[in-house]
mmCIF file of C-alpha atoms in Angstrom:
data_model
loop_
_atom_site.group_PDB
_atom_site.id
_atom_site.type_symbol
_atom_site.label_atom_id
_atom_site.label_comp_id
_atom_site.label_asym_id
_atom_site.label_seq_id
_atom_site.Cartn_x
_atom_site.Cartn_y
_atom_site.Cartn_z
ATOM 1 C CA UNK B 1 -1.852 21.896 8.396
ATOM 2 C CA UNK B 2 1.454 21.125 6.456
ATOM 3 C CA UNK B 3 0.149 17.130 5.250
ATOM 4 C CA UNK B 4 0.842 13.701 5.444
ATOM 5 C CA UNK B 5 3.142 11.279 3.790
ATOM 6 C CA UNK B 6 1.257 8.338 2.341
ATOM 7 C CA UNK B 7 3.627 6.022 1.754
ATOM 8 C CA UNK B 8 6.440 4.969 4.380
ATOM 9 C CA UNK B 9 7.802 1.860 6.113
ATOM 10 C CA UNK B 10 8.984 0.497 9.207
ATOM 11 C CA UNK B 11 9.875 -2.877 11.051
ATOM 12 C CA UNK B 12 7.717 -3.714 14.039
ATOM 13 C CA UNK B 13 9.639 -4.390 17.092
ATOM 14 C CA UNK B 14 7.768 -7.562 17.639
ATOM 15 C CA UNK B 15 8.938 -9.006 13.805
ATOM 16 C CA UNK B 16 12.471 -7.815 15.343
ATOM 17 C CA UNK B 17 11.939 -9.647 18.344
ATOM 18 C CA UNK B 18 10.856 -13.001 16.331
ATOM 19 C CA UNK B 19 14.299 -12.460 14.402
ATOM 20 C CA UNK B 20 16.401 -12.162 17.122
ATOM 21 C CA UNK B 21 14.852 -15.994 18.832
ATOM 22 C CA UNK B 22 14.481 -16.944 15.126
ATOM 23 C CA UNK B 23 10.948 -17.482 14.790
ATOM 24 C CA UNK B 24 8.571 -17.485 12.044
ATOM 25 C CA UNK B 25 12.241 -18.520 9.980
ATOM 26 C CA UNK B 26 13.336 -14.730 10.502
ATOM 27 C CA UNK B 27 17.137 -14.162 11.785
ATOM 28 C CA UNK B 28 19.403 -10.805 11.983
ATOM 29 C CA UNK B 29 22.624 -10.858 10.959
ATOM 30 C CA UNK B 30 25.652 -8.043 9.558
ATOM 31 C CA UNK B 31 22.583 -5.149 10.545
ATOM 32 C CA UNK B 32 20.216 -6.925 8.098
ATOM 33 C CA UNK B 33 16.482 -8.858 8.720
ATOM 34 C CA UNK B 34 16.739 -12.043 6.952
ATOM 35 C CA UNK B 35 13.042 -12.975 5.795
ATOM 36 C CA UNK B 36 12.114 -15.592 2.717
ATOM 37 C CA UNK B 37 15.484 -15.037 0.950
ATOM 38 C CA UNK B 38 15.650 -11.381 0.846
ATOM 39 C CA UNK B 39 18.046 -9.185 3.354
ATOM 40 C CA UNK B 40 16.257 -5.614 4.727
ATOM 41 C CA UNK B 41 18.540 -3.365 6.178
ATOM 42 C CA UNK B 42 17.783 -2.420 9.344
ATOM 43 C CA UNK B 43 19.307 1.091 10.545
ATOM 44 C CA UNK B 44 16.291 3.701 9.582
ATOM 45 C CA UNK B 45 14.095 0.630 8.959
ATOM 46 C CA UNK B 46 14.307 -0.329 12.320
ATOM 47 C CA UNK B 47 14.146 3.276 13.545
ATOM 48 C CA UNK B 48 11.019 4.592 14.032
ATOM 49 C CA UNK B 49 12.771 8.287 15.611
ATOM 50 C CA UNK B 50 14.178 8.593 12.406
ATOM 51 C CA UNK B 51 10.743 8.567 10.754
ATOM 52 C CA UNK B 52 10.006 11.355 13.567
ATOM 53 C CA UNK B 53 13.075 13.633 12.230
ATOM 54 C CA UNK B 54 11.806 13.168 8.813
ATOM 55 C CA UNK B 55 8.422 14.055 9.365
ATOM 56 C CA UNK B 56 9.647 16.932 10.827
ATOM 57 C CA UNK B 57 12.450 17.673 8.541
ATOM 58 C CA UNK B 58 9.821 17.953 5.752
ATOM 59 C CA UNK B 59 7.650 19.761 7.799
ATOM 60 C CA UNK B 60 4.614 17.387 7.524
ATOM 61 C CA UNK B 61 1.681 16.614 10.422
ATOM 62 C CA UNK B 62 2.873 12.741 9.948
ATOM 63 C CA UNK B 63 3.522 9.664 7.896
ATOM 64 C CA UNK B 64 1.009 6.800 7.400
ATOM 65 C CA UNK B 65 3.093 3.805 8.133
ATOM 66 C CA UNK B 66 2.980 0.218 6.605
ATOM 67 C CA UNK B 67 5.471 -2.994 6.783
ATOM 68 C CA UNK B 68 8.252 -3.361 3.915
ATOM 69 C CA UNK B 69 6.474 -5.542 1.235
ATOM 70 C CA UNK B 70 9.088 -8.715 2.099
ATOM 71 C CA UNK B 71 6.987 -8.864 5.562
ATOM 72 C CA UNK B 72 3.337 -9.374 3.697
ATOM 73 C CA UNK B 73 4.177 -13.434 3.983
ATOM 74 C CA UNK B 74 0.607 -14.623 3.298
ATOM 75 C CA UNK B 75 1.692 -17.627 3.465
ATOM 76 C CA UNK B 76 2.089 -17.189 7.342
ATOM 77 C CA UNK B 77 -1.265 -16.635 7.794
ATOM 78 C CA UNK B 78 -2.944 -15.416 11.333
ATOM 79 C CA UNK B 79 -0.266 -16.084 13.580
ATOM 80 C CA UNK B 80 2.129 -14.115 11.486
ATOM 81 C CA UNK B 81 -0.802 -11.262 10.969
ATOM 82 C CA UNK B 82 -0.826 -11.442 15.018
ATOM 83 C CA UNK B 83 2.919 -10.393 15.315
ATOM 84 C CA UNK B 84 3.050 -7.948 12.964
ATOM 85 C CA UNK B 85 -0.164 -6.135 13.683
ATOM 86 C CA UNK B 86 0.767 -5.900 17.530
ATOM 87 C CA UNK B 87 4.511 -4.607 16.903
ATOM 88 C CA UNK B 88 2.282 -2.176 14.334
ATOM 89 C CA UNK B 89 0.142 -1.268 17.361
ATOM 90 C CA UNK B 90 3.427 0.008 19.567
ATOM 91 C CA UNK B 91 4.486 2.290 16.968
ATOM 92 C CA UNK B 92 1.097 3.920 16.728
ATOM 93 C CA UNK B 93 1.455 7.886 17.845
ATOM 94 C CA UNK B 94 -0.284 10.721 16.818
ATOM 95 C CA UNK B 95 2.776 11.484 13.897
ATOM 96 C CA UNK B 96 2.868 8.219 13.149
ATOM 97 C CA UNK B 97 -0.541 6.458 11.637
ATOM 98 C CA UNK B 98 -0.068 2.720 10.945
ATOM 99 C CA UNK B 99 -1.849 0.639 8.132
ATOM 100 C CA UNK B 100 -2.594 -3.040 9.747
ATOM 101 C CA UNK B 101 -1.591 -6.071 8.104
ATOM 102 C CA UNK B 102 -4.403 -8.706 6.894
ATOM 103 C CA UNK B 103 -3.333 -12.427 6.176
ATOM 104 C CA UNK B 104 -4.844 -11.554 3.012
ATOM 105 C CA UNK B 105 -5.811 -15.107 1.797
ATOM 106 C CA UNK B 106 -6.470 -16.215 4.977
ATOM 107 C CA UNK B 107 -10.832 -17.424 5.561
ATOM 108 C CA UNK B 108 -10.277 -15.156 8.428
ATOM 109 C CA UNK B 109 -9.291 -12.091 7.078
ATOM 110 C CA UNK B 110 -12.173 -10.129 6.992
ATOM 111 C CA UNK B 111 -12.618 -11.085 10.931
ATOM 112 C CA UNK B 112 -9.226 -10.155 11.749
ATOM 113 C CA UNK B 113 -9.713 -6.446 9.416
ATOM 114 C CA UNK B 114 -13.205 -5.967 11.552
ATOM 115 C CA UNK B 115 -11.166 -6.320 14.617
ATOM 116 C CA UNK B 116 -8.186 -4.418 13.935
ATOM 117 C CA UNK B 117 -10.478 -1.490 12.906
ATOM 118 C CA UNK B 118 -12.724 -1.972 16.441
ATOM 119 C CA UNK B 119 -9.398 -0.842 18.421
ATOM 120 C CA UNK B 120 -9.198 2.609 17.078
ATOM 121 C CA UNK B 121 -5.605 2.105 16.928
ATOM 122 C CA UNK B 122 -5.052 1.276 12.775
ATOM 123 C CA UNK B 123 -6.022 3.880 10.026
ATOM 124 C CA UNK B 124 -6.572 0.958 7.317
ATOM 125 C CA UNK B 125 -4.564 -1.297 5.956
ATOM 126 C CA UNK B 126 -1.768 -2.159 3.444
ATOM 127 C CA UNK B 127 -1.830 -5.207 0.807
ATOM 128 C CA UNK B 128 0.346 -6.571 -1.684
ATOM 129 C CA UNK B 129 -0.002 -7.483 -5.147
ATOM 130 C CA UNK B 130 -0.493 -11.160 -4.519
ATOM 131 C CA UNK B 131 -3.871 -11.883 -6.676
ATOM 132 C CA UNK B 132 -7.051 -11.002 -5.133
ATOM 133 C CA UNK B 133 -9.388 -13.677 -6.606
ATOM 134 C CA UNK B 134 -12.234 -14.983 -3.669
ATOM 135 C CA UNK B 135 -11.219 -11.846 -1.732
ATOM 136 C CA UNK B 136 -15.199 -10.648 -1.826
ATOM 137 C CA UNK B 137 -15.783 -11.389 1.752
ATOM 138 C CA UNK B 138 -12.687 -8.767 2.762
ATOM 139 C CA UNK B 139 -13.814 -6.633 0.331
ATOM 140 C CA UNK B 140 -17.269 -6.334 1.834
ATOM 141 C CA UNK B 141 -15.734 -5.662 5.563
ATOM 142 C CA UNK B 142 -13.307 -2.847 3.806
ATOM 143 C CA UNK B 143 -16.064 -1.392 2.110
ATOM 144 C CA UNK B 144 -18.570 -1.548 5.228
ATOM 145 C CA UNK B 145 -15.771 0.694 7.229
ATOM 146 C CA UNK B 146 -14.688 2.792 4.232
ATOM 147 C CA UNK B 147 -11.201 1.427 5.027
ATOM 148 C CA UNK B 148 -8.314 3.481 3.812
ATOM 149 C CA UNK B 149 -6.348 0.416 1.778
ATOM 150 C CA UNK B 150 -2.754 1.070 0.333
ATOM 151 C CA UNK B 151 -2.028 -1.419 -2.623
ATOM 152 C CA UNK B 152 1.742 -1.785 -2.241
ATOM 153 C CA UNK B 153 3.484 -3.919 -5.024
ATOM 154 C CA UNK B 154 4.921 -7.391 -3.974
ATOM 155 C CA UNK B 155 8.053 -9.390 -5.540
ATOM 156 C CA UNK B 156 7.427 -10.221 -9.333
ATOM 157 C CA UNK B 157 8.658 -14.041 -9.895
ATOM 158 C CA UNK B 158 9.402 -13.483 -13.391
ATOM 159 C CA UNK B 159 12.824 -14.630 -13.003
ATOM 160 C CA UNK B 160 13.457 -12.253 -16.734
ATOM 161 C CA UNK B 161 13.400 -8.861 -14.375
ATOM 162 C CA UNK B 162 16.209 -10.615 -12.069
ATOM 163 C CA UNK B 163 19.086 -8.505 -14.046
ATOM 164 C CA UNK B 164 19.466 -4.519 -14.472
ATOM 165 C CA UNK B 165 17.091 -4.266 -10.956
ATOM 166 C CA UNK B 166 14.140 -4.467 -13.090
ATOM 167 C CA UNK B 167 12.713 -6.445 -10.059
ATOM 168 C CA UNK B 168 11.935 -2.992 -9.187
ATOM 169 C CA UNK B 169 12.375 -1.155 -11.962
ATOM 170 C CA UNK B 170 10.048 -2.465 -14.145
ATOM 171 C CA UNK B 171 8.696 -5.655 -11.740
ATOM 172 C CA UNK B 172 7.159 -3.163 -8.809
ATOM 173 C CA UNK B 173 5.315 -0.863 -11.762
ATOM 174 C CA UNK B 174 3.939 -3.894 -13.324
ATOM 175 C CA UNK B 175 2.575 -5.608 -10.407
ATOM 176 C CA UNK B 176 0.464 -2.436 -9.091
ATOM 177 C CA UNK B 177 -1.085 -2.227 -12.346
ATOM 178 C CA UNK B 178 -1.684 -5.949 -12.688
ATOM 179 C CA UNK B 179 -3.733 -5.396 -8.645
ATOM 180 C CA UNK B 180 -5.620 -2.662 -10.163
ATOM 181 C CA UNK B 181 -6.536 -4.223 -13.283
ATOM 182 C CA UNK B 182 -7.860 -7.249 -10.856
ATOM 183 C CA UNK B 183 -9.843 -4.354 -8.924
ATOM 184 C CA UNK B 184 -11.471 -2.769 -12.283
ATOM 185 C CA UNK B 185 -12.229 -5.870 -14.291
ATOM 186 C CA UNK B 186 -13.473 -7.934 -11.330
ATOM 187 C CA UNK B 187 -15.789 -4.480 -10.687
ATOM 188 C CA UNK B 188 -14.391 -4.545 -6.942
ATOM 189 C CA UNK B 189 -14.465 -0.437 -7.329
ATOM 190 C CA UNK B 190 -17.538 -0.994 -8.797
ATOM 191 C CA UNK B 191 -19.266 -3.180 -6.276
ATOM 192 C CA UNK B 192 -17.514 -1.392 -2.682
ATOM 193 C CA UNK B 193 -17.040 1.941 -3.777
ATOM 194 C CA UNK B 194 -16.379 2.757 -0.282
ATOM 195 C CA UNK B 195 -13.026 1.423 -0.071
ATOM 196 C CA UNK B 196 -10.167 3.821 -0.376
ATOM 197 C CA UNK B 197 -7.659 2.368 -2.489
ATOM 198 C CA UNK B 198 -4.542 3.894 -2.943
ATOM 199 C CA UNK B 199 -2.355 2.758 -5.542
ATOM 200 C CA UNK B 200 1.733 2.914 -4.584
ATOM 201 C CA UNK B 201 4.046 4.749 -7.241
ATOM 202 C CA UNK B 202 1.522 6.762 -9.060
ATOM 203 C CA UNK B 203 -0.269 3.457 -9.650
ATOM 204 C CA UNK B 204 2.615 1.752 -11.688
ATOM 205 C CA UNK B 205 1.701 1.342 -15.230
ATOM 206 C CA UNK B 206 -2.152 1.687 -14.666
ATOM 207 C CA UNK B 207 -2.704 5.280 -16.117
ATOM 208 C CA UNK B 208 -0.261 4.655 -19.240
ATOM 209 C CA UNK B 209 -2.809 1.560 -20.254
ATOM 210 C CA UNK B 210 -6.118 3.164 -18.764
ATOM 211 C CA UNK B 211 -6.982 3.918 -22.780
ATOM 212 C CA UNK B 212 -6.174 0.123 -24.086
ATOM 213 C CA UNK B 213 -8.358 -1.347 -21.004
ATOM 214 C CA UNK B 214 -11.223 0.444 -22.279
ATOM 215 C CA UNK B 215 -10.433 -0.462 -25.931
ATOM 216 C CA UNK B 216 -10.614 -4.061 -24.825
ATOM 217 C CA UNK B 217 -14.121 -3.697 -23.457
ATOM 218 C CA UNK B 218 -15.582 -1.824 -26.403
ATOM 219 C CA UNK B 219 -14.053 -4.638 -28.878
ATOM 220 C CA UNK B 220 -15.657 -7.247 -26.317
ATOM 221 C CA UNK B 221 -12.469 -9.053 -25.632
ATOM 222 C CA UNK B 222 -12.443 -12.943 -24.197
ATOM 223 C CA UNK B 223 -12.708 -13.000 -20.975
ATOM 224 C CA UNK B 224 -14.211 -8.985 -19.981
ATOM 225 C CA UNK B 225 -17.018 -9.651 -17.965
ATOM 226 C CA UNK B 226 -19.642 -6.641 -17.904
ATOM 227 C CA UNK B 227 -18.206 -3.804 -15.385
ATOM 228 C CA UNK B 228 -20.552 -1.310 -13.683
ATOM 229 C CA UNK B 229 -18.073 1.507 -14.903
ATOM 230 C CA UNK B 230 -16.496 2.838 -17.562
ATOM 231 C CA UNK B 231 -12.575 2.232 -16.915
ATOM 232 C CA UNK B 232 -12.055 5.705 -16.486
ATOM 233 C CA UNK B 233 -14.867 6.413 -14.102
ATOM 234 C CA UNK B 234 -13.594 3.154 -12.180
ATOM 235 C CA UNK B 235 -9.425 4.822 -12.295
ATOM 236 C CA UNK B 236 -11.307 7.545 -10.261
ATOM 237 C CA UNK B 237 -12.447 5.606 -7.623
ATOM 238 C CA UNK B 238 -8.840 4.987 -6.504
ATOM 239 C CA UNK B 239 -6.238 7.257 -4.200
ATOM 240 C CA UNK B 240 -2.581 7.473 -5.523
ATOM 241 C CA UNK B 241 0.944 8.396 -4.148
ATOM 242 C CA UNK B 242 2.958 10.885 -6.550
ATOM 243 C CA UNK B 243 6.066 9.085 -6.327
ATOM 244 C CA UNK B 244 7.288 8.500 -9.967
ATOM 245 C CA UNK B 245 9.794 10.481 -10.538
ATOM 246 C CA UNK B 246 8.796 12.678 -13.775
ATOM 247 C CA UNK B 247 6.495 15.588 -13.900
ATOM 248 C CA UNK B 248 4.713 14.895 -17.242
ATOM 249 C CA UNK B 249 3.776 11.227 -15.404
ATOM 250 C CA UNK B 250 2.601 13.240 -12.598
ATOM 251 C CA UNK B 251 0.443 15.428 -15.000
ATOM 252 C CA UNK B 252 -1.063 12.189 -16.352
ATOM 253 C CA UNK B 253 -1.784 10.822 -12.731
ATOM 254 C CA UNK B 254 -3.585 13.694 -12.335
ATOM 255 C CA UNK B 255 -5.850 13.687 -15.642
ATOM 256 C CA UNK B 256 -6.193 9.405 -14.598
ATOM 257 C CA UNK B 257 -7.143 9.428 -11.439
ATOM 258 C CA UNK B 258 -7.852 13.086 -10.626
ATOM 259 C CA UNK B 259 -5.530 15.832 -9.416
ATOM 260 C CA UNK B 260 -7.414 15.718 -5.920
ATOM 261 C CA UNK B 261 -6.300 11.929 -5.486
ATOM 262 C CA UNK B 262 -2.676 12.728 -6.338
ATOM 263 C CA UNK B 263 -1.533 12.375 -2.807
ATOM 264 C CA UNK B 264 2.446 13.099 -1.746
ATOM 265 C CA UNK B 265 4.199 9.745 -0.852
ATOM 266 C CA UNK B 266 7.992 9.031 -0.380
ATOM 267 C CA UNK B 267 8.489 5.585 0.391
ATOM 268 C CA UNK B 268 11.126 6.391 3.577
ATOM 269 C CA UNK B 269 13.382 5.036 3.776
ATOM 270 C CA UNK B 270 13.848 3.087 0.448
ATOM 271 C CA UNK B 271 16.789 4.132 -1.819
ATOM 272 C CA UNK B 272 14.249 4.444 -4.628
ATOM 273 C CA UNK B 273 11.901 6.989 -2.642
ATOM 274 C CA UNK B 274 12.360 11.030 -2.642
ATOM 275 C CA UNK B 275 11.739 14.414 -1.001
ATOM 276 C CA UNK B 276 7.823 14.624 -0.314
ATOM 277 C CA UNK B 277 6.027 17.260 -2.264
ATOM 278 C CA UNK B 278 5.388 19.707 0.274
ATOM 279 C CA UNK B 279 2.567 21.787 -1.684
ATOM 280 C CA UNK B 280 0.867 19.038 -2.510
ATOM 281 C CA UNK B 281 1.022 17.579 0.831
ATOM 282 C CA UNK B 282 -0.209 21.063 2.163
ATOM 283 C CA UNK B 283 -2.966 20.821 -0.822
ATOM 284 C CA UNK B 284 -4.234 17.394 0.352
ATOM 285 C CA UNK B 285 -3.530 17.442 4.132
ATOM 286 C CA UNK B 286 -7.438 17.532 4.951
ATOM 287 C CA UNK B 287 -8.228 14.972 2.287
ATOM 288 C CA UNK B 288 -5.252 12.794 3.926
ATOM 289 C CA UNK B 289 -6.505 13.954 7.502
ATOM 290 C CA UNK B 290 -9.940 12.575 6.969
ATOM 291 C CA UNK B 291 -8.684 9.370 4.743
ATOM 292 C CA UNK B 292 -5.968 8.465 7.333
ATOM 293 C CA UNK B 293 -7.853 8.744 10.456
ATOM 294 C CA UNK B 294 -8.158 5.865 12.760
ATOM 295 C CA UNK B 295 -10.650 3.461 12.125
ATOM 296 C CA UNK B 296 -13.582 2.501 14.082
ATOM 297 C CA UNK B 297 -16.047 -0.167 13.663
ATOM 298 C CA UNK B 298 -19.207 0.814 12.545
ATOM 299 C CA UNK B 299 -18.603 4.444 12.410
ATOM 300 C CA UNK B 300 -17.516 6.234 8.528
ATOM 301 C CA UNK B 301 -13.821 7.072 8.895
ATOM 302 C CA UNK B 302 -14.430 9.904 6.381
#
């Protein structure tokens, strides 16, 4: 086996649809999906052959597929979840594993992940950033079907990181670490140890701030709660992609988190993604193989 990429995108063709008759406040226009302000381009987005030629360009088994981060929209709640999960559901193949889409803060989002994972169609599922406070009834269903879950970061609104592209820059690092520091010091790895997170872009700035987290806990800072786990013991617990760029970061994923949940990710077809590390996608194709495989309800998916 020659691996998996962890970390790419597409458009479903239902959300393309919706555009076209300008639902859900979506429109298309100049080769771009308008959505909430933002502009995707469409070409490779759209294009789910293209994701085909890549995977086999790079010589990979497949790519585990999840929605560009504009299309989370928890504001848009079930219906929205509906449209994107079913256009998610026609680009399922065997090369092509897709991650469903929860409406996150939704009181039935833990129904809709139970059925989603029932089908045998999704592999897990992919969430943004957006605060994960009340979330312990999802986190119980995720943990009762040891759900593969992708943490992708949303849009910071810290209207400082609007120059230089530090909306991505800096803005995409910071809110992955801010979703794992929700997950360690609200003990979520703790308490459902048999979700698989997996943290986008090497897991932001988690590892760089791994030591200061545990300094605040030993100095009994306001507001730490006691945790289950050490901080390092909890960093552990979660999967991440290798997509940051620099080789000494990548060495200190891999003292973090573990070099055996350093998994190879690319984010296709984003401008800021890269090649995929072949031998580390060979190294980790049965860890991804077992991870990534679809779910079923009631059964261990690995």
């Amino acid at each position: 086996m020659t691996g998996w990429d962890v970390h790419t995108h597409l458009i479903p063709p239902t959300v393309l649809s919706a555009a076209g008759q300008r639902a859900f406040g979506l429109g298309i226009e100049d080769g771009f999906l308008l959505v909430d302000g933002e502009r995707l381009p469409l070409k490779r987005l759209a294009d789910p052959a293209a994701l085909l030629h890549w995977i086999d360009e790079q010589e990979l088994d497949g790519a585990i597929v999840s929605v560009p981060p504009a299309l989370f929209r928890y504001d848009q709640g079930v219906e929205w979840a509906a449209l994107v999960n079913q256009g998610l559901r026609e680009l399922a193949t065997p090369q092509l594993r897709v991650l469903g889409h929860l409406p996150l803060h939704d009181v039935d989002a833990g129904d809709v992940a139970a059925e989603l994972a029932s089908e045998g169609v999704f592999s897990g599922f992919a969430i943004g950033t957006a605060g994960y406070a009340g979330l312990d009834p999802v986190w119980e269903v995720l943990h009762s079907l040891e759900a593969f879950t992708l943490i992708h970061p949303s849009h910071s609104h810290d209207e400082r990181l609007g120059r230089y592209y530090l909306s991505n820059l800096l803005g995409n690092p910071y809110e992955t670490g801010l979703a794992a520091a929700e997950l360690v010091f609200g003990d979520v790895v703790g308490r459902y140890p048999g979700i698989r997170f997996c943290l986008c872009h090497g897991g932001g700035v988690t590892a760089a701030l791994a030591g200061r987290w545990q300094r605040g806990i030993d100095t009994e800072r306001p507001g730490i709660e006691p945790l289950s786990l050490p901080v390092a013991e909890a960093l552990q617990r979660f999967y991440v992609d290798d997509l940051v760029h620099d080789d000494a970061v990548r060495a200190l994923l891999g003292a973090t988190f573990g070099a055996e949940r350093v998994l190879a990710g690319s984010d296709w077809p984003f401008p800021m993604g890269d090649q995929v590390d072949r031998g580390r996608a060979a190294a980790r194709s049965t860890v991804c193989e077992q991870l990534t495989r679809p779910l079923k309800k009631g059964a261990v998916s690995a």
